Amino acid sequence: MTRRVFGGLVVAVLIGGTAAAATWGGEDPPEDGGGIPAEQLTAMFQTYGDTSGTWLGADRTASVKLPDGRILWLFSDTFLGKPGADGSRPRTSGLINSSAIVQTGAELGPLRYGGTSAAPTSLVPVGKDADFAWVGDAVVTGESVQVLVNRYKRSGAGPLDHRLTGTTLATFGLPDLTTGPVRNLPLGTRISWGSEVMPDGEFTYVYGTEVTSDMKFAHVARVRGTDLNQTWEFWTGAGWTAAEDKSARLISGVGTNYGMRKVGDRYVLVTHENNLTFSSEFVAYTAESPTGPFGGPHYLFTAPEVADGHIVYDADLHPDLARPGRLLVSYNVNNLDEAVTYGDASIYRPRFFEIGWPLDGSSDEGPDVPEGLAATPDGAGVASLAWQPVDGDDITYRIYRRDISDGQTHFVRLVETPGGATSFRTDFLVNGHDYEFAVTAVDDDGESALSAPSTMRATVPPPSAPAAPQVQTLPDGRVTVRWESIAFVQLFKIFHRDTTNGQDKAVSAGTYPGKSATIGPLSSGHEYEITLVAVGGGGDSEPSAPARVTAIVAKPPAPGQPSAEARSDGSIRIAWPQVAPGLSYQVFRRDLTDGGDYGPPGIADGTTFDTGRLVHGHEYEFTVAAVNSGGVGERSPSVRATADLAAPDEAPTRLKADPDAGQVELTWRTTGSDWYWVFRRDLTAGEREFTREEIAVEGTKATVHGLVDGHQYEFTVAAFSDGGVGPQSKAVKATIPSALPTGLSARSDGPGAVIVTWKETRPGTLYRIQVRDATAGEQWQTDPYPVNGDRFDKTMLTGGHRYEFRIQLADGTTSDAAGVMVK
């Protein structure tokens, strides 16, 4: 039976961040190395589920001993929350696909998961190619724990409709189990690896399960050492290879998870009996090597929960907690009727049993082996068996069967005949399959060996069409479908057709075991036809007569009191308790500071909503309403919060300054902010403090104008927001180039005339020429007419006098003087 929560997937519920500890009660805590009775472990998890407030129940139940003696418990599908007052599992219970608990001494610590307490997620994240992931086994290597995780994608609407998409290796650092790398391994989708991880000598062996339509098979791979990141090798039946597609089947009838350990000088494989569907038995097989061949089965334990209508599945060995001379085994319990599992939260929790090992051998004084077994087809998928009686008192007989066509490797025990009868009719056969039957005799001294087998090919017609199902609407738009059992049928397909929409073809709602299933949600107010198809050993039946039902979806109730958290980016996060699984929500807000009313709502699929940046310092009011196909429900109580945008906390980097005539172009690397202030100071002018520019800059580039030629400046930049100004960048310096020309010279080529020339540094500049008669002791006089270019002519000067000339710019700066004696 595949592991699955038959109640369907539900979204996370608000839970507390710390779980209450569960202990051994009045018992002394176990010594390091194990020694805990099975019934105490079962009670421990029952108590934890009732009192922790977080972990309500789970399956898988793998354990790994950590180097410091703690025990790491790993779970797959995990229901969250706490039971109702009547012991039921609330319909609002959240579900995540993986979780962990650390046991220290006699206590179970807080539940470990991903996400937050308000929005918990699976411990190991799901990859893009998967809808959910289930944990396998784990191993300690170096300073970390490596956990194998199988990824799955839904292939239909039913609980059995999913397919393997790959295997992931998740790493957690020790001792705090900090989250490490999560790596998809280069493995295929035929085998779900991680059913068991067994270090043994120089290798670590990894066992996996191959699932076919009717059978499950064990496989084994290995790595050298304990690091599962190393190269994997796969057992071919004759040796080891790096090619996974050459991996050989070891044994049939294993569960999705099973236990494998070396006990003494032999290897013991413990599994739920999967050669039969919905078996109550747990069995062991033994071998002299990790690869088999395996002898058995040895029947260990009959789960009592099956007699109450539940199913059991998976088996895990816990050698680090086992008492000496015993195998300690856990298994999982569920029910195919979700009303049962929701009605009693204690069902979906692990159970433990223990058994002395090695088992006592059968007595050599047991009865003789039965002879003359003959198996013949007896119509409708039944085999009729008969054999010769065995001498002795109080003899009974046990019937064994093997499906040759499915590749079943070992006989599986069916029943024990009452009253010494020497004939039996066995059913649940598959059309066209070849079967092998055998019989043993049993008395007070023991059980004989298997008889010589008898082989038979089954002829099985398709089952009869089921009767029209009974249907019952639920207020969330789902429909519970119930049907009568049919001989030799264990699976049923459900189809629905929307007659309101005029749908022509029925749509599959999944494949289900048992006698009931809940499908949907369906569209509110729409009428549907619901039909059944029985799946038997001879194939699918004809569809049942349809049952008509109109889906009803009541508007959801108002969510509980939401909370509001102002965030540093100026947004506000709203969170609220989940109303029911699978709902969406509308989030309404209004700006109280502006006196606005509620606007169009935001939409949330979960139980949190981020507003995006709001107006800094404004107070807002929020309310939430749940939505389903029946409409929008009543709004929750309101909650208020004030948007508080924090000032940027990062200084810009890589500030560069490119000076030009009277200006500087600045560039810098963004901090993620949109707006920046530029600060400057004139070092040449002796300024000590930076002055902020009047206009802010958007982006990472700015041009600062109005700078003095020849002056050296220092610049910094800081990001800002409504919440304030962030730290300034490191300062950069830049010197503005001067426009004064160079190479000033004067010459007198004729009486009373002088020609002044220079070399321009900034073409296009206007110059004022200053002149004085040095011989006469005159002061500088400025020529009234500005000039451009690189020449100035002056006439009507006094011959024999020395004249000096210099150039003045618009900002008042002057060049050095050049003198000449006038002819």
PDB file of C-alpha atoms in Angstrom, residues 221-309:
ATOM      1  CA  ALA A 221      22.713   0.556  -4.439  1.00  0.00           C
ATOM      2  CA  ARG A 222      25.854   1.455  -2.517  1.00  0.00           C
ATOM      3  CA  VAL A 223      28.423   4.210  -2.020  1.00  0.00           C
ATOM      4  CA  ARG A 224      31.883   3.910  -0.545  1.00  0.00           C
ATOM      5  CA  GLY A 225      31.930   5.421   2.938  1.00  0.00           C
ATOM      6  CA  THR A 226      28.887   7.277   4.256  1.00  0.00           C
ATOM      7  CA  ASP A 227      28.675  10.326   1.984  1.00  0.00           C
ATOM      8  CA  LEU A 228      25.712   9.828  -0.366  1.00  0.00           C
ATOM      9  CA  ASN A 229      27.131  12.504  -2.674  1.00  0.00           C
ATOM     10  CA  GLN A 230      29.707   9.944  -3.783  1.00  0.00           C
ATOM     11  CA  THR A 231      29.314   7.810  -6.893  1.00  0.00           C
ATOM     12  CA  TRP A 232      26.508   5.252  -6.625  1.00  0.00           C
ATOM     13  CA  GLU A 233      26.798   1.639  -7.741  1.00  0.00           C
ATOM     14  CA  PHE A 234      23.810  -0.622  -8.388  1.00  0.00           C
ATOM     15  CA  TRP A 235      23.434  -4.362  -7.857  1.00  0.00           C
ATOM     16  CA  THR A 236      22.773  -6.211 -11.129  1.00  0.00           C
ATOM     17  CA  GLY A 237      22.149  -9.647  -9.626  1.00  0.00           C
ATOM     18  CA  ALA A 238      25.729 -10.677 -10.364  1.00  0.00           C
ATOM     19  CA  GLY A 239      27.846  -7.613  -9.561  1.00  0.00           C
ATOM     20  CA  TRP A 240      27.932  -3.843  -9.248  1.00  0.00           C
ATOM     21  CA  THR A 241      27.539  -1.259 -12.008  1.00  0.00           C
ATOM     22  CA  ALA A 242      27.302   2.519 -12.353  1.00  0.00           C
ATOM     23  CA  ALA A 243      24.246   2.121 -14.627  1.00  0.00           C
ATOM     24  CA  GLU A 244      21.025   2.497 -12.639  1.00  0.00           C
ATOM     25  CA  ASP A 245      18.940   0.940 -15.413  1.00  0.00           C
ATOM     26  CA  LYS A 246      20.813  -2.344 -14.784  1.00  0.00           C
ATOM     27  CA  SER A 247      19.617  -2.453 -11.159  1.00  0.00           C
ATOM     28  CA  ALA A 248      18.118  -5.899 -10.438  1.00  0.00           C
ATOM     29  CA  ARG A 249      15.096  -6.766  -8.323  1.00  0.00           C
ATOM     30  CA  LEU A 250      16.054  -8.369  -5.004  1.00  0.00           C
ATOM     31  CA  ILE A 251      12.698  -9.474  -3.643  1.00  0.00           C
ATOM     32  CA  SER A 252       9.013  -8.756  -4.179  1.00  0.00           C
ATOM     33  CA  GLY A 253       6.344  -7.748  -1.696  1.00  0.00           C
ATOM     34  CA  VAL A 254       8.174  -4.961   0.116  1.00  0.00           C
ATOM     35  CA  GLY A 255       6.549  -1.716   1.185  1.00  0.00           C
ATOM     36  CA  THR A 256       7.434   1.765  -0.005  1.00  0.00           C
ATOM     37  CA  ASN A 257       9.608   1.808   3.117  1.00  0.00           C
ATOM     38  CA  TYR A 258      11.072  -1.204   4.862  1.00  0.00           C
ATOM     39  CA  GLY A 259      13.840  -1.993   7.340  1.00  0.00           C
ATOM     40  CA  MET A 260      17.184  -3.661   6.625  1.00  0.00           C
ATOM     41  CA  ARG A 261      19.929  -4.289   9.164  1.00  0.00           C
ATOM     42  CA  LYS A 262      22.712  -6.738   9.943  1.00  0.00           C
ATOM     43  CA  VAL A 263      21.825  -8.712  13.067  1.00  0.00           C
ATOM     44  CA  GLY A 264      24.576 -11.023  14.187  1.00  0.00           C
ATOM     45  CA  ASP A 265      25.992 -12.719  11.091  1.00  0.00           C
ATOM     46  CA  ARG A 266      22.871 -12.338   8.937  1.00  0.00           C
ATOM     47  CA  TYR A 267      20.987  -9.538   7.273  1.00  0.00           C
ATOM     48  CA  VAL A 268      17.334  -9.077   8.183  1.00  0.00           C
ATOM     49  CA  LEU A 269      14.776  -7.314   5.961  1.00  0.00           C
ATOM     50  CA  VAL A 270      11.500  -6.422   7.714  1.00  0.00           C
ATOM     51  CA  THR A 271       8.527  -5.193   5.699  1.00  0.00           C
ATOM     52  CA  HIS A 272       4.790  -4.866   5.637  1.00  0.00           C
ATOM     53  CA  GLU A 273       3.516  -7.796   3.545  1.00  0.00           C
ATOM     54  CA  ASN A 274       2.855  -6.233   0.118  1.00  0.00           C
ATOM     55  CA  ASN A 275       2.429  -9.385  -1.936  1.00  0.00           C
ATOM     56  CA  LEU A 276      -1.190  -9.007  -0.765  1.00  0.00           C
ATOM     57  CA  THR A 277      -3.242  -5.810  -0.837  1.00  0.00           C
ATOM     58  CA  PHE A 278      -4.190  -4.353   2.557  1.00  0.00           C
ATOM     59  CA  SER A 279      -2.482  -7.150   4.478  1.00  0.00           C
ATOM     60  CA  SER A 280      -2.298  -7.000   8.267  1.00  0.00           C
ATOM     61  CA  GLU A 281       0.970  -8.973   8.378  1.00  0.00           C
ATOM     62  CA  PHE A 282       4.570  -7.883   8.904  1.00  0.00           C
ATOM     63  CA  VAL A 283       7.264 -10.320   7.779  1.00  0.00           C
ATOM     64  CA  ALA A 284      11.026 -10.765   7.762  1.00  0.00           C
ATOM     65  CA  TYR A 285      13.422 -12.159   5.182  1.00  0.00           C
ATOM     66  CA  THR A 286      17.035 -13.103   5.890  1.00  0.00           C
ATOM     67  CA  ALA A 287      20.214 -13.275   3.830  1.00  0.00           C
ATOM     68  CA  GLU A 288      23.941 -13.762   4.213  1.00  0.00           C
ATOM     69  CA  SER A 289      24.801 -10.585   2.263  1.00  0.00           C
ATOM     70  CA  PRO A 290      23.200  -7.164   1.693  1.00  0.00           C
ATOM     71  CA  THR A 291      22.167  -8.262  -1.802  1.00  0.00           C
ATOM     72  CA  GLY A 292      20.514 -11.581  -0.904  1.00  0.00           C
ATOM     73  CA  PRO A 293      19.400 -14.124  -1.879  1.00  0.00           C
ATOM     74  CA  PHE A 294      16.683 -13.906   0.755  1.00  0.00           C
ATOM     75  CA  GLY A 295      14.992 -16.703   2.635  1.00  0.00           C
ATOM     76  CA  GLY A 296      11.536 -16.456   4.162  1.00  0.00           C
ATOM     77  CA  PRO A 297       9.078 -15.055   4.767  1.00  0.00           C
ATOM     78  CA  HIS A 298       9.087 -15.285   8.552  1.00  0.00           C
ATOM     79  CA  TYR A 299       5.801 -13.998   9.938  1.00  0.00           C
ATOM     80  CA  LEU A 300       6.444 -11.547  12.792  1.00  0.00           C
ATOM     81  CA  PHE A 301       3.330  -9.634  13.713  1.00  0.00           C
ATOM     82  CA  THR A 302      -0.343  -9.160  12.834  1.00  0.00           C
ATOM     83  CA  ALA A 303      -1.451  -5.533  13.175  1.00  0.00           C
ATOM     84  CA  PRO A 304      -4.643  -5.412  15.274  1.00  0.00           C
ATOM     85  CA  GLU A 305      -5.782  -2.141  13.666  1.00  0.00           C
ATOM     86  CA  VAL A 306      -6.807  -3.948  10.468  1.00  0.00           C
ATOM     87  CA  ALA A 307      -9.554  -5.766  12.383  1.00  0.00           C
ATOM     88  CA  ASP A 308     -11.002  -2.315  13.159  1.00  0.00           C
ATOM     89  CA  GLY A 309     -11.198  -1.431   9.484  1.00  0.00           C
TER      90      GLY A 309
END
